Amino acid sequence: MPDAPARRRRRPRTALLAVAATAALVSGLLAWPAAHRADAAPAVFAHPGVTVSQGQLDFARTKVNAGAQPWKGAYDQMMASKYASLTRTAKPRATVECGSYSNPNNGCTDEREDAIAAYTDALAWYITRDDRYAKKSIELMDAWSAVIKDHTNSNAPLQTGWAGSSWPKAAEIIKYTYTGTWANSGRFATMLRNVYLPEVINGSNSNGNWELSMMEAAVGISVFLEDRTSYDKAMAKFRTRAAAYVYLASDGDLPKTVPSQNLDTKAKIVSYWQGQSTFVTGLTQETCRDFTHTGYGISAISHIAETSRIQGADLYGTDVGERLRQALGFQSKYQLGEAVPSSLCGGSLTLGLGPVTEVGYNALHNRLGIAMTNTQRLTEQNRPSGSNNLFVAWETLTHGDNPS
């Protein structure tokens, strides 16, 4: 015999009014133009403001100079890497051609790694105040802005997203903190606007990590260019894709979808989710593919949320933050070795999440006070986190337990 339904208590009139007011507020927010949404471009952009802020840089610098851990160890790791070498020679080319899995690889690795090196040198400049690092960062940016015209072949959008995520992080630090001159900063901005932004701004219908990485680049480039229109467009695509990338039980029986992909049947959705037909909170569209690509998507979500926070609109308090929290926790527990149930990816996972947890963990656990046991354990176990040699670099240094 089924349980009798519980008697419903009448809500006080004040509570009903509050519910009505909340509903009206939500309805109003949805009807507002983009300029008033929480994820809209700021009236005035904050600089440096792509993934890492001035306050975060100051905190990291203070900790490194005090010899405090884990920041000093993270800094030493960065400075010992190939990316911090002052003898590095840029390898720009007019056309970067990248096929699937970078085959062919005509400039793909060179471009990504020169961009990471420019960011690494910018961080090194900020912490050491040694002009040589700022000049090396500028040298790398100038070399590419003088030459590159296009990205081609099947991986061009993703390649542009990866390199285009690192370039503005470097440029923001140099342009807004370096005390010397950067004569070709305008040419670099033109490169971002004409070569990179058009390749990423319209998004992708491939696996979700593609569009998330492309939107990370588009958002960062928009901040550097102070382009409010592109920022709003990228953020709108990001919100749709993030909701379609990480499943929450509140989404319903099936994950959310991106309209342009026409995933209008359960069979299509299951196929797109790598054959997974059982959906549980924290699962991502690529969990059953492998954790490495899943990590790319999670990282891009955290980077965009962090940039948005620096720009004055905190997405961590929206569904973006909840999806990020659940994705981190879900993937972390299996990366740490928890047994995989047969209902998940046929009972077998391909691990390798990568150094992608610091930003989200710091924002959600340290700033917002949310318990994240598995993510905390994995984050601390992996410190200092280095680079994935694609678009992630040195996040224990910049975001590890950083309150700024």
Short mmCIF file of C-alpha atoms in Angstrom, two decimals, residues 22-311:
data_model
loop_
_atom_site.label_atom_id
_atom_site.label_comp_id
_atom_site.label_asym_id
_atom_site.label_seq_id
_atom_site.Cartn_x
_atom_site.Cartn_y
_atom_site.Cartn_z
CA THR A 22 10.85 35.97 -6.88
CA ALA A 23 8.96 34.58 -9.87
CA ALA A 24 8.40 38.08 -11.16
CA LEU A 25 12.06 38.92 -10.67
CA VAL A 26 13.19 35.82 -12.56
CA SER A 27 10.70 36.54 -15.33
CA GLY A 28 11.94 40.10 -15.50
CA LEU A 29 15.57 39.02 -15.62
CA LEU A 30 14.85 36.70 -18.53
CA ALA A 31 13.13 39.53 -20.35
CA TRP A 32 15.88 42.08 -19.79
CA PRO A 33 18.20 42.96 -22.64
CA ALA A 34 21.72 41.52 -22.61
CA ALA A 35 23.20 44.70 -21.17
CA HIS A 36 21.44 44.01 -17.86
CA ARG A 37 22.08 40.28 -17.52
CA ALA A 38 24.50 38.99 -14.91
CA ASP A 39 26.81 37.63 -17.60
CA ALA A 40 26.79 40.75 -19.76
CA ALA A 41 29.89 42.76 -20.55
CA PRO A 42 30.81 45.35 -17.91
CA ALA A 43 30.43 49.04 -18.63
CA VAL A 44 34.16 49.36 -17.97
CA PHE A 45 36.47 46.36 -18.34
CA ALA A 46 38.84 45.47 -15.49
CA HIS A 47 42.51 44.96 -16.41
CA PRO A 48 44.42 42.72 -16.11
CA GLY A 49 41.21 40.77 -16.31
CA VAL A 50 41.53 37.46 -18.17
CA THR A 51 41.44 34.51 -15.73
CA VAL A 52 43.82 36.24 -13.31
CA SER A 53 43.36 39.65 -11.68
CA GLN A 54 45.76 42.22 -10.30
CA GLY A 55 44.80 41.20 -6.78
CA GLN A 56 45.53 37.55 -7.50
CA LEU A 57 48.87 38.45 -9.04
CA ASP A 58 49.77 40.54 -5.99
CA PHE A 59 48.80 37.73 -3.64
CA ALA A 60 50.91 35.20 -5.56
CA ARG A 61 53.87 37.58 -5.72
CA THR A 62 53.74 38.24 -1.98
CA LYS A 63 53.59 34.52 -1.19
CA VAL A 64 56.45 33.64 -3.54
CA ASN A 65 58.66 36.40 -2.18
CA ALA A 66 57.94 35.16 1.35
CA GLY A 67 58.92 31.62 0.35
CA ALA A 68 55.47 30.35 1.31
CA GLN A 69 54.12 27.05 0.00
CA PRO A 70 52.62 25.89 -2.26
CA TRP A 71 53.22 29.11 -4.20
CA LYS A 72 57.02 29.09 -4.01
CA GLY A 73 57.13 25.51 -5.23
CA ALA A 74 54.71 26.37 -8.03
CA TYR A 75 56.82 29.37 -9.01
CA ASP A 76 60.01 27.29 -9.01
CA GLN A 77 58.29 24.71 -11.20
CA MET A 78 57.25 27.41 -13.67
CA MET A 79 60.68 29.01 -13.79
CA ALA A 80 62.36 25.65 -14.39
CA SER A 81 60.07 24.92 -17.34
CA LYS A 82 60.94 25.39 -20.99
CA TYR A 83 58.31 28.12 -21.17
CA ALA A 84 60.31 30.48 -18.96
CA SER A 85 63.51 30.20 -20.98
CA LEU A 86 64.95 33.57 -21.94
CA THR A 87 66.66 31.95 -24.94
CA ARG A 88 63.39 30.80 -26.49
CA THR A 89 63.00 31.70 -30.16
CA ALA A 90 59.50 32.21 -31.50
CA LYS A 91 58.43 30.07 -34.46
CA PRO A 92 55.63 32.04 -36.12
CA ARG A 93 54.17 31.18 -39.48
CA ALA A 94 51.58 32.83 -41.69
CA THR A 95 49.31 29.78 -41.82
CA VAL A 96 49.00 27.31 -38.95
CA GLU A 97 47.62 24.05 -40.29
CA CYS A 98 46.20 21.56 -37.80
CA GLY A 99 44.42 18.37 -38.74
CA SER A 100 42.64 15.99 -36.41
CA TYR A 101 44.80 15.29 -33.35
CA SER A 102 47.24 17.83 -34.84
CA ASN A 103 48.03 15.69 -37.86
CA PRO A 104 49.30 17.45 -39.86
CA ASN A 105 51.04 19.61 -37.30
CA ASN A 106 52.26 22.63 -39.22
CA GLY A 107 52.89 25.16 -36.49
CA CYS A 108 50.25 23.86 -34.07
CA THR A 109 52.56 22.95 -31.20
CA ASP A 110 54.80 25.95 -31.89
CA GLU A 111 51.89 28.38 -31.70
CA ARG A 112 50.34 26.92 -28.54
CA GLU A 113 53.66 26.72 -26.76
CA ASP A 114 54.81 30.19 -27.77
CA ALA A 115 51.51 31.53 -26.42
CA ILE A 116 51.97 29.66 -23.13
CA ALA A 117 55.56 30.93 -23.00
CA ALA A 118 54.38 34.52 -23.47
CA TYR A 119 51.99 34.06 -20.54
CA THR A 120 54.69 32.34 -18.46
CA ASP A 121 57.10 35.21 -19.09
CA ALA A 122 54.40 37.73 -18.21
CA LEU A 123 53.86 35.97 -14.86
CA ALA A 124 57.62 35.79 -14.33
CA TRP A 125 57.88 39.53 -15.01
CA TYR A 126 55.14 40.31 -12.53
CA ILE A 127 56.66 38.28 -9.73
CA THR A 128 60.34 39.14 -10.30
CA ARG A 129 60.04 42.63 -11.85
CA ASP A 130 62.88 41.50 -14.11
CA ASP A 131 62.45 43.39 -17.40
CA ARG A 132 63.97 40.53 -19.37
CA TYR A 133 60.83 38.45 -18.91
CA ALA A 134 58.47 41.21 -19.98
CA LYS A 135 60.62 41.84 -23.04
CA LYS A 136 60.65 38.12 -23.89
CA SER A 137 56.87 37.98 -23.59
CA ILE A 138 56.60 40.98 -25.90
CA GLU A 139 59.11 39.44 -28.31
CA LEU A 140 56.95 36.30 -28.62
CA MET A 141 53.72 38.24 -29.07
CA ASP A 142 55.30 40.57 -31.60
CA ALA A 143 56.76 37.70 -33.60
CA TRP A 144 53.36 36.11 -34.12
CA SER A 145 51.43 39.33 -34.66
CA ALA A 146 53.82 40.24 -37.48
CA VAL A 147 53.29 37.00 -39.37
CA ILE A 148 50.16 34.95 -38.72
CA LYS A 149 47.21 35.30 -41.08
CA ASP A 150 45.14 32.13 -40.81
CA HIS A 151 44.41 28.74 -39.24
CA THR A 152 43.45 25.89 -41.56
CA ASN A 153 42.39 22.22 -41.68
CA SER A 154 39.90 20.38 -39.49
CA ASN A 155 41.28 21.36 -36.08
CA ALA A 156 41.58 25.05 -36.91
CA PRO A 157 38.74 26.17 -34.58
CA LEU A 158 40.09 24.22 -31.61
CA GLN A 159 43.69 25.24 -32.25
CA THR A 160 42.62 28.87 -32.45
CA GLY A 161 40.71 28.44 -29.20
CA TRP A 162 43.67 26.95 -27.38
CA ALA A 163 46.27 29.48 -28.51
CA GLY A 164 43.70 32.27 -28.32
CA SER A 165 43.12 31.47 -24.65
CA SER A 166 46.76 32.02 -23.70
CA TRP A 167 47.58 35.10 -25.80
CA PRO A 168 45.20 37.55 -24.06
CA LYS A 169 46.30 36.36 -20.60
CA ALA A 170 49.85 37.32 -21.49
CA ALA A 171 48.83 40.55 -23.19
CA GLU A 172 46.67 41.72 -20.29
CA ILE A 173 49.52 41.42 -17.80
CA ILE A 174 52.06 43.11 -20.06
CA LYS A 175 49.84 45.93 -21.27
CA TYR A 176 48.48 46.84 -17.87
CA THR A 177 51.37 46.14 -15.47
CA TYR A 178 54.66 46.39 -17.39
CA THR A 179 56.40 49.68 -16.72
CA GLY A 180 58.26 49.65 -20.04
CA THR A 181 56.84 50.07 -23.52
CA TRP A 182 55.10 47.71 -25.92
CA ALA A 183 55.16 49.55 -29.22
CA ASN A 184 53.34 46.85 -31.19
CA SER A 185 50.45 46.26 -28.79
CA GLY A 186 48.07 47.68 -31.39
CA ARG A 187 49.28 45.20 -34.00
CA PHE A 188 48.79 42.39 -31.51
CA ALA A 189 45.22 43.57 -30.89
CA THR A 190 44.62 43.60 -34.64
CA MET A 191 45.88 40.02 -34.84
CA LEU A 192 43.44 38.91 -32.16
CA ARG A 193 40.57 40.74 -33.84
CA ASN A 194 41.23 39.64 -37.41
CA VAL A 195 42.87 36.22 -37.13
CA TYR A 196 41.61 34.67 -33.89
CA LEU A 197 38.19 36.11 -33.03
CA PRO A 198 36.44 35.29 -36.32
CA GLU A 199 37.57 31.65 -36.05
CA VAL A 200 36.08 31.11 -32.59
CA ILE A 201 33.20 33.54 -32.04
CA ASN A 202 30.54 31.54 -33.90
CA GLY A 203 31.15 28.39 -31.89
CA SER A 204 31.20 24.73 -32.87
CA ASN A 205 28.87 21.73 -33.04
CA SER A 206 31.68 19.26 -32.32
CA ASN A 207 32.29 17.75 -28.88
CA GLY A 208 31.59 20.27 -26.14
CA ASN A 209 35.21 20.91 -25.15
CA TRP A 210 35.69 22.54 -28.57
CA GLU A 211 33.09 25.23 -28.11
CA LEU A 212 33.97 25.78 -24.45
CA SER A 213 37.65 26.36 -25.33
CA MET A 214 36.66 28.56 -28.25
CA MET A 215 34.43 30.66 -26.01
CA GLU A 216 37.24 30.94 -23.47
CA ALA A 217 39.38 32.46 -26.21
CA ALA A 218 36.54 34.68 -27.42
CA VAL A 219 35.83 36.00 -23.93
CA GLY A 220 39.50 36.67 -23.18
CA ILE A 221 40.07 38.36 -26.53
CA SER A 222 36.94 40.47 -26.02
CA VAL A 223 38.28 41.69 -22.67
CA PHE A 224 41.62 42.68 -24.20
CA LEU A 225 39.90 44.40 -27.12
CA GLU A 226 37.26 45.89 -24.81
CA ASP A 227 34.69 44.56 -27.28
CA ARG A 228 31.37 44.42 -25.41
CA THR A 229 29.43 43.00 -28.36
CA SER A 230 31.75 40.03 -28.82
CA TYR A 231 31.90 39.49 -25.05
CA ASP A 232 28.11 39.25 -24.85
CA LYS A 233 27.91 36.92 -27.84
CA ALA A 234 30.61 34.62 -26.45
CA MET A 235 29.03 34.57 -23.00
CA ALA A 236 25.62 33.66 -24.42
CA LYS A 237 27.11 30.74 -26.34
CA PHE A 238 29.08 29.72 -23.27
CA ARG A 239 26.00 29.65 -21.03
CA THR A 240 24.15 27.43 -23.51
CA ARG A 241 27.09 25.09 -24.00
CA ALA A 242 27.99 24.80 -20.30
CA ALA A 243 24.40 23.81 -19.53
CA ALA A 244 24.58 21.18 -22.28
CA TYR A 245 28.00 19.88 -21.18
CA VAL A 246 27.42 19.04 -17.51
CA TYR A 247 24.28 17.19 -16.47
CA LEU A 248 22.30 18.06 -13.34
CA ALA A 249 19.32 16.03 -12.14
CA SER A 250 17.31 19.25 -12.27
CA ASP A 251 17.72 19.25 -16.08
CA GLY A 252 15.17 16.43 -16.31
CA ASP A 253 15.42 12.93 -17.73
CA LEU A 254 17.81 14.02 -20.48
CA PRO A 255 20.64 16.54 -20.65
CA LYS A 256 20.09 19.99 -22.07
CA THR A 257 21.12 20.45 -25.68
CA VAL A 258 22.49 23.14 -27.98
CA PRO A 259 19.69 24.01 -30.43
CA SER A 260 21.94 24.17 -33.49
CA GLN A 261 22.94 20.53 -32.99
CA ASN A 262 19.39 19.21 -33.49
CA LEU A 263 19.75 16.55 -30.82
CA ASP A 264 16.00 16.10 -30.81
CA THR A 265 15.68 12.43 -29.80
CA LYS A 266 16.96 10.40 -26.89
CA ALA A 267 18.91 8.19 -29.30
CA LYS A 268 20.76 11.20 -30.73
CA ILE A 269 21.55 12.51 -27.25
CA VAL A 270 22.81 9.15 -26.03
CA SER A 271 25.03 8.84 -29.09
CA TYR A 272 26.41 12.34 -28.54
CA TRP A 273 27.07 11.47 -24.89
CA GLN A 274 29.39 8.66 -25.98
CA GLY A 275 26.71 5.98 -25.67
CA GLN A 276 25.85 6.77 -22.05
CA SER A 277 22.11 6.38 -21.43
CA THR A 278 22.07 6.74 -17.63
CA PHE A 279 22.47 10.38 -16.66
CA VAL A 280 23.66 11.33 -13.17
CA THR A 281 24.58 14.68 -11.70
CA GLY A 282 28.15 15.70 -12.56
CA LEU A 283 28.43 13.53 -15.65
CA THR A 284 29.75 15.45 -18.65
CA GLN A 285 29.14 14.95 -22.34
CA GLU A 286 32.68 13.56 -22.67
CA THR A 287 33.11 11.60 -19.43
CA CYS A 288 32.69 8.32 -21.29
CA ARG A 289 35.06 9.45 -24.00
CA ASP A 290 37.99 10.14 -21.69
CA PHE A 291 38.86 12.35 -18.74
CA THR A 292 41.49 14.32 -20.67
CA HIS A 293 38.98 15.91 -23.04
CA THR A 294 36.53 16.23 -20.16
CA GLY A 295 39.22 18.18 -18.32
CA TYR A 296 39.55 20.58 -21.24
CA GLY A 297 35.86 21.38 -20.97
CA ILE A 298 35.88 21.73 -17.19
CA SER A 299 38.94 23.98 -17.35
CA ALA A 300 37.36 26.28 -19.93
CA ILE A 301 34.20 26.56 -17.81
CA SER A 302 36.27 27.57 -14.78
CA HIS A 303 38.37 30.06 -16.77
CA ILE A 304 35.33 31.81 -18.21
CA ALA A 305 33.63 31.92 -14.82
CA GLU A 306 36.79 33.39 -13.30
CA THR A 307 37.08 36.04 -16.01
CA SER A 308 33.42 36.91 -15.54
CA ARG A 309 33.98 37.31 -11.79
CA ILE A 310 36.92 39.64 -12.38
CA GLN A 311 34.72 41.64 -14.75
#
